[in-house]
Short mmCIF file of C-alpha atoms and ligand atoms in Angstrom, two decimals:
data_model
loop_
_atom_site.label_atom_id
_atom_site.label_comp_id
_atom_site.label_asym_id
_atom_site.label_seq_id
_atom_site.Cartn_x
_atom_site.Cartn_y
_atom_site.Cartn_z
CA UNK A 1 78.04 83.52 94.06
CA UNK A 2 76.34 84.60 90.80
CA UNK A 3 74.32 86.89 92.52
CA UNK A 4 77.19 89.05 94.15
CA UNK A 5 79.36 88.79 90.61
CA UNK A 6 75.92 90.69 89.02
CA UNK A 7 75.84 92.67 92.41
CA UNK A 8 79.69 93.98 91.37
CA UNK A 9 79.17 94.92 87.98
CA UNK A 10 76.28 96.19 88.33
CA UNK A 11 78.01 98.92 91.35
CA UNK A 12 80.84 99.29 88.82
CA UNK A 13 78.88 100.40 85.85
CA UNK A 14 76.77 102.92 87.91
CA UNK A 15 79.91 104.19 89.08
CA UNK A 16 81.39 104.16 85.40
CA UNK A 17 78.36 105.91 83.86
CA UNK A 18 78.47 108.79 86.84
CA UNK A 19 82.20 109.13 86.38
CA UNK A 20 81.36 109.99 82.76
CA UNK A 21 79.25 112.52 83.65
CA UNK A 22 81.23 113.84 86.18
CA UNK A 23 84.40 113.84 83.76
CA UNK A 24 81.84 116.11 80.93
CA UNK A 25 81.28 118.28 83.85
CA UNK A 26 84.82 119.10 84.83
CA UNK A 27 85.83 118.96 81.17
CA UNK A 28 83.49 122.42 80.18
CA UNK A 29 85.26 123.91 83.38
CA UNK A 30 88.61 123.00 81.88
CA UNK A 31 89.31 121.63 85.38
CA UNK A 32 91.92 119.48 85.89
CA UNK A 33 91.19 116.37 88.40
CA UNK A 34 94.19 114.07 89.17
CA UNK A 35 93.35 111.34 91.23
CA UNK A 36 96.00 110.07 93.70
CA UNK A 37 96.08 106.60 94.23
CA UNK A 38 99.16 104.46 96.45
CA UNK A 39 99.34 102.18 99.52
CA UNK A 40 98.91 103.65 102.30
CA UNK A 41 101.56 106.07 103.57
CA UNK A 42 103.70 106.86 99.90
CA UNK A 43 104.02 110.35 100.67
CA UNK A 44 100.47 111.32 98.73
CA UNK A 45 99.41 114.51 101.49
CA UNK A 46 103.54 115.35 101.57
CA UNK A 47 103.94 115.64 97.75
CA UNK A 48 100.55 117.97 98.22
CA UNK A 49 101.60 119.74 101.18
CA UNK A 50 104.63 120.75 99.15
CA UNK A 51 103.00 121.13 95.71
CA UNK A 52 100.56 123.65 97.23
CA UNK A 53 103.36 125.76 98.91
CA UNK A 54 105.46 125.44 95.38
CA UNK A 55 102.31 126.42 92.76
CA UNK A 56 100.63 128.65 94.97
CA UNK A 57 101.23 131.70 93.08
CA UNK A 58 100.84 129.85 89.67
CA UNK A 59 97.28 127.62 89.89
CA UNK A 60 94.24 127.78 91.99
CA UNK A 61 93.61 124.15 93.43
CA UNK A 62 91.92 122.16 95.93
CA UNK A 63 91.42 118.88 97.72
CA UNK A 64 89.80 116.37 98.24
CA UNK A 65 90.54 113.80 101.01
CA UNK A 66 89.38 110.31 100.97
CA UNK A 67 89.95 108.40 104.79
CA UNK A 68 88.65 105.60 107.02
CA UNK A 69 88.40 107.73 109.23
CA UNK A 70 90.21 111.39 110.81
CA UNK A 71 90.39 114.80 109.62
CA UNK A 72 94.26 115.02 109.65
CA UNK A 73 94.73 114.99 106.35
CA UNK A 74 92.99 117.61 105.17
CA UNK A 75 94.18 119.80 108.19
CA UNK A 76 97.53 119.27 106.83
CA UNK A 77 96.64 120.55 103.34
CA UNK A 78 94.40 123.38 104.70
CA UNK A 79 97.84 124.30 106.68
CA UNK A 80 99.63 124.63 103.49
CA UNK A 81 97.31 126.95 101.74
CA UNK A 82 94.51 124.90 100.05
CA UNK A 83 91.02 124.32 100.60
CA UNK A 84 90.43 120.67 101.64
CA UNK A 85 87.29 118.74 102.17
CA UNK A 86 87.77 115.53 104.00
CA UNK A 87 85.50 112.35 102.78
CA UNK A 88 85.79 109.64 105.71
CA UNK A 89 84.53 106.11 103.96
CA UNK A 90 83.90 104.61 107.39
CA UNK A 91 85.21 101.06 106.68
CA UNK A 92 85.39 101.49 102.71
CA UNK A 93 88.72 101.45 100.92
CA UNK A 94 88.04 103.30 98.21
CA UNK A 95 86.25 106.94 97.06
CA UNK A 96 83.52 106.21 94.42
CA UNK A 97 81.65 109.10 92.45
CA UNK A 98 78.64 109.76 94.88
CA UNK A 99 80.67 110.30 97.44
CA UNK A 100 83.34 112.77 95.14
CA UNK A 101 79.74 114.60 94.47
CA UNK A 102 79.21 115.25 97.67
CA UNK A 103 82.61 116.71 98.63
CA UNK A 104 82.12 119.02 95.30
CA UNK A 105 79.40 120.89 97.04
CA UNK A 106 81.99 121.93 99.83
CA UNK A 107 84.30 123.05 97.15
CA UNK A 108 84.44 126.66 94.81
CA UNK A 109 85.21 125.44 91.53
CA UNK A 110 84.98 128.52 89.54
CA UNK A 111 88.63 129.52 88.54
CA UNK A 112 89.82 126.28 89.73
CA UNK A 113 92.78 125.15 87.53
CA UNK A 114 93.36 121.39 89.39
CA UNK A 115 91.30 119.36 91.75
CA UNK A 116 93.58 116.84 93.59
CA UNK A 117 91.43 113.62 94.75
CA UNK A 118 93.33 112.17 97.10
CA UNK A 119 92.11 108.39 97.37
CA UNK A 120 92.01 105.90 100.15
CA UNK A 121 95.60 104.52 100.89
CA UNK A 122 95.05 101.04 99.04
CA UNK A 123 96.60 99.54 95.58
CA UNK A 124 93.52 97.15 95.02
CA UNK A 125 89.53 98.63 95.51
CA UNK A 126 90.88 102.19 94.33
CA UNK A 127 91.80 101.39 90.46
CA UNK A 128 88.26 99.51 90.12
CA UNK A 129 86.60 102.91 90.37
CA UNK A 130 86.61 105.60 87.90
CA UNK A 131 86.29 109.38 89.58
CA UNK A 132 86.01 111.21 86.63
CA UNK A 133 89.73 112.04 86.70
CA UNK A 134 92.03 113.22 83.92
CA UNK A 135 95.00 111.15 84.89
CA UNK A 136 95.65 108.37 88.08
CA UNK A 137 98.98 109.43 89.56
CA UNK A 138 100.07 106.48 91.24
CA UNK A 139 102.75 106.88 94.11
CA UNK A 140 104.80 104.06 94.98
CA UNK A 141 107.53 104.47 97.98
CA UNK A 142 111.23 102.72 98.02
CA UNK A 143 110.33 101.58 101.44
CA UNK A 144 107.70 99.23 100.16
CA UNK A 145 109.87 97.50 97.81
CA UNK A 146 110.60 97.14 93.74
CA UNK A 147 108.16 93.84 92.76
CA UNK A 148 105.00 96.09 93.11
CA UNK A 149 104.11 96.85 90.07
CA UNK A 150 104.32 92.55 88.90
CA UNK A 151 101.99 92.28 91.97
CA UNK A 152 99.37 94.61 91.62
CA UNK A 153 99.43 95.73 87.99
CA UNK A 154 95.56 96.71 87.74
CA UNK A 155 96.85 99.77 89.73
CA UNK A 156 99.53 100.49 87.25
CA UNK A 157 97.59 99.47 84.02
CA UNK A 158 95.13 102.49 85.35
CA UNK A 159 98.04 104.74 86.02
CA UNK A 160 98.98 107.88 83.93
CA UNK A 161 102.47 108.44 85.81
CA UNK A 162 104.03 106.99 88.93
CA UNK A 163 105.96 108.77 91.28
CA UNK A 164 108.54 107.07 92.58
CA UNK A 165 108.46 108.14 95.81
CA UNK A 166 111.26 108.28 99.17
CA UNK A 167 114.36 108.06 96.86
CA UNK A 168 116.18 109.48 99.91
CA UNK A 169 115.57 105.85 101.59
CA UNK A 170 117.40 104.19 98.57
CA UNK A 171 120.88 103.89 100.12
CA UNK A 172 119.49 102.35 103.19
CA UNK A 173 117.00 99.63 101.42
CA UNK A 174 117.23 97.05 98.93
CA UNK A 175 114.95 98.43 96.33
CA UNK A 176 116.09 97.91 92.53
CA UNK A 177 115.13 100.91 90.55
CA UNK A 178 116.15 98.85 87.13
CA UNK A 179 113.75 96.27 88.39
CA UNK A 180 111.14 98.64 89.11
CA UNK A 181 111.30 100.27 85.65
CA UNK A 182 111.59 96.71 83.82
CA UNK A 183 108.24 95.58 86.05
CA UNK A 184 106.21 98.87 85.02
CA UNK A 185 107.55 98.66 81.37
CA UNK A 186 106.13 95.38 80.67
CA UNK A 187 102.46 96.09 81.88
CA UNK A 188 102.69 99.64 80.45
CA UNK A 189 105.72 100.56 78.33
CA UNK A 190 104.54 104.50 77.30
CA UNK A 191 103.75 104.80 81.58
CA UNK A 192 106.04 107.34 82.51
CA UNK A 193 107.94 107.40 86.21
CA UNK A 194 109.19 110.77 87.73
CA UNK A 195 111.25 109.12 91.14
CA UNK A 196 111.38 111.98 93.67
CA UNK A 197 111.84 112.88 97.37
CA UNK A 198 109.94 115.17 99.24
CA UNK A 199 112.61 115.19 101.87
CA UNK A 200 115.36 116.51 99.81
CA UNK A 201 113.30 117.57 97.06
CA UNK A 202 115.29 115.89 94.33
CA UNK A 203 112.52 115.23 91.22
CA UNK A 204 110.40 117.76 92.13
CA UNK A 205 110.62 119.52 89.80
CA UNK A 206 109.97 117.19 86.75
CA UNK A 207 106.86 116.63 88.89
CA UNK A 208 105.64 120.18 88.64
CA UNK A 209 106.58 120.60 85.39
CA UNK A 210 104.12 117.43 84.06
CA UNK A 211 101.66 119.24 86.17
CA UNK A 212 102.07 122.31 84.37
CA UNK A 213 101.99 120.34 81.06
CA UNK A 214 98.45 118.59 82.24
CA UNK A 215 97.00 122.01 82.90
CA UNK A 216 97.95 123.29 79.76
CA UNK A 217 96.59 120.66 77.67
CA UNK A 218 93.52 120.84 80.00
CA UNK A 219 93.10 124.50 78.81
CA UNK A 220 93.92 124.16 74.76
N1 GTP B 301 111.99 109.93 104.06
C1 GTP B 301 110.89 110.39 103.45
N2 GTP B 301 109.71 110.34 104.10
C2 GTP B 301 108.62 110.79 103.45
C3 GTP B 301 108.66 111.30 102.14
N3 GTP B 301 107.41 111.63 101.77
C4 GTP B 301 106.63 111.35 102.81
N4 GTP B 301 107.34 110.86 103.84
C5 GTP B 301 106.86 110.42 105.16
O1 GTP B 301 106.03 109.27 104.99
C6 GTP B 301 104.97 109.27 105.95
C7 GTP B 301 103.63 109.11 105.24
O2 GTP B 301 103.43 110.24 104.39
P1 GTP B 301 101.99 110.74 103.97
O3 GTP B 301 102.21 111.86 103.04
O4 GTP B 301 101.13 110.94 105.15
O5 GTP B 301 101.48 109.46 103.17
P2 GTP B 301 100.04 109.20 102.53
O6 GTP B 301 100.26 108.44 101.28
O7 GTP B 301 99.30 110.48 102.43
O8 GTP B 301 99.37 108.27 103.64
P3 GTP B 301 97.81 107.83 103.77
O9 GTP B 301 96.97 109.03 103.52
O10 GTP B 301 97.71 107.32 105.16
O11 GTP B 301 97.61 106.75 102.75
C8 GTP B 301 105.11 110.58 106.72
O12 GTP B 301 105.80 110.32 107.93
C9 GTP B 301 105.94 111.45 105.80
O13 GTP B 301 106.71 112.42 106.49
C10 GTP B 301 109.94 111.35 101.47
O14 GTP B 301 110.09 111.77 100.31
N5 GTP B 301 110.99 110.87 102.18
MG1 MG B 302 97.41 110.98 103.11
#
């Protein structure tokens, strides 16, 4: 059992100091790098499908897609506009920084203004592994209910906002928003939490504008 703890850190601090060097990397291209992290389906390739067709004309991004398996998510962002390269983990539930590396080569990153990573749908091996990101963006759908954040706060603790995601499905579930808020004030009171719908497209906008905000203070 000792053996495997050591085995763990030891993965986890390789991974730290690489996502340091990664992040100096990024930082003299005054890129910015969100990574997205949520269970699995929250909305993260619809908020990107519809960020890229919003920001288009204003930033120059890209993608990159982190799957078990299947190139369907980056097909769908390639479809709206953006470059995309697709990582499949095989089984692993979470991108680490080798594997981000690797993507970058299929990537232009000169002009680049933001690098989306989106992660493997999972709130648990994700937030154990830094990617060299700016901020974690953590999505978390009304469909999957308010006591989230209570149950896996390592997620939030690592998060720099959370979108609220699906507030169109509010009338027909039992979700709490007051709970919600209360749960993800008490791990993190500062954490911020834009609650949106990409079906109706109610929030959006306070999304794009703390994107614009990010990039700015990425550039100063
Ligand atoms: N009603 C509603 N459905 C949404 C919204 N956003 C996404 N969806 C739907 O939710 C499902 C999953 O969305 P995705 O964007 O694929 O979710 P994801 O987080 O990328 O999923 P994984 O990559 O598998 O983890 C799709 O059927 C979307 O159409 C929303 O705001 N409202
Ligand atoms: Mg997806």
């Amino acid at each position: 059992m000792a053996k495997r703890l050591d085995l763990q850190k030891n993965v986890l601090s390789s991974n730290d100091q690489a996502a340091a060097q990664l992040r100096r990397e990024f930082a003299t291209r005054r890129l910015l790098v969100l990574n997205l992290m949520s269970s699995p389906g929250s909305g993260k390739t619809t908020l990107l499908e519809h960020t890229a067709r919003v920001l288009a004309g204003e930033f120059k991004m890209a993608v990159i897609e982190g799957d078990l398996q299947t190139d369907r998510d980056a097909d769908r962002v390639r479809r709206a506009g953006l470059p995309a390269v697709q990582i499949n983990t095989g089984g692993g539930c979470h991108l680490d920084v080798p594997m981000v590396r690797r993507a970058l080569d299929g990537l232009a990153l000169d002009g680049l203004d933001i690098l989306f990573i989106e992660n493997v749908g999972n709130l648990v091996c994700p937030a154990a592994f830094d990617l060299g990101e700016d901020a974690v963006v953590l999505l978390a759908s009304v469909a999957e209910g308010d006591d989230k954040p209570g149950k896996y706060p390592t997620a939030f603790h690592r998060a720099d906002v959370v979108l609220l995601t699906k507030t169109d499905f509010l009338p027909v579930t039992e979700f709490q928003v007051n709970l919600f808020l209360a749960d993800v004030a008490k791990l993190k009171a500062e954490l911020p939490v834009l609650p949106l719908s990409c079906r109706t497209g109610d929030g959006l906008d306070a999304w794009f504008a703390w994107l614009r905000r990010a990039v700015a203070a990425k550039k100063n």
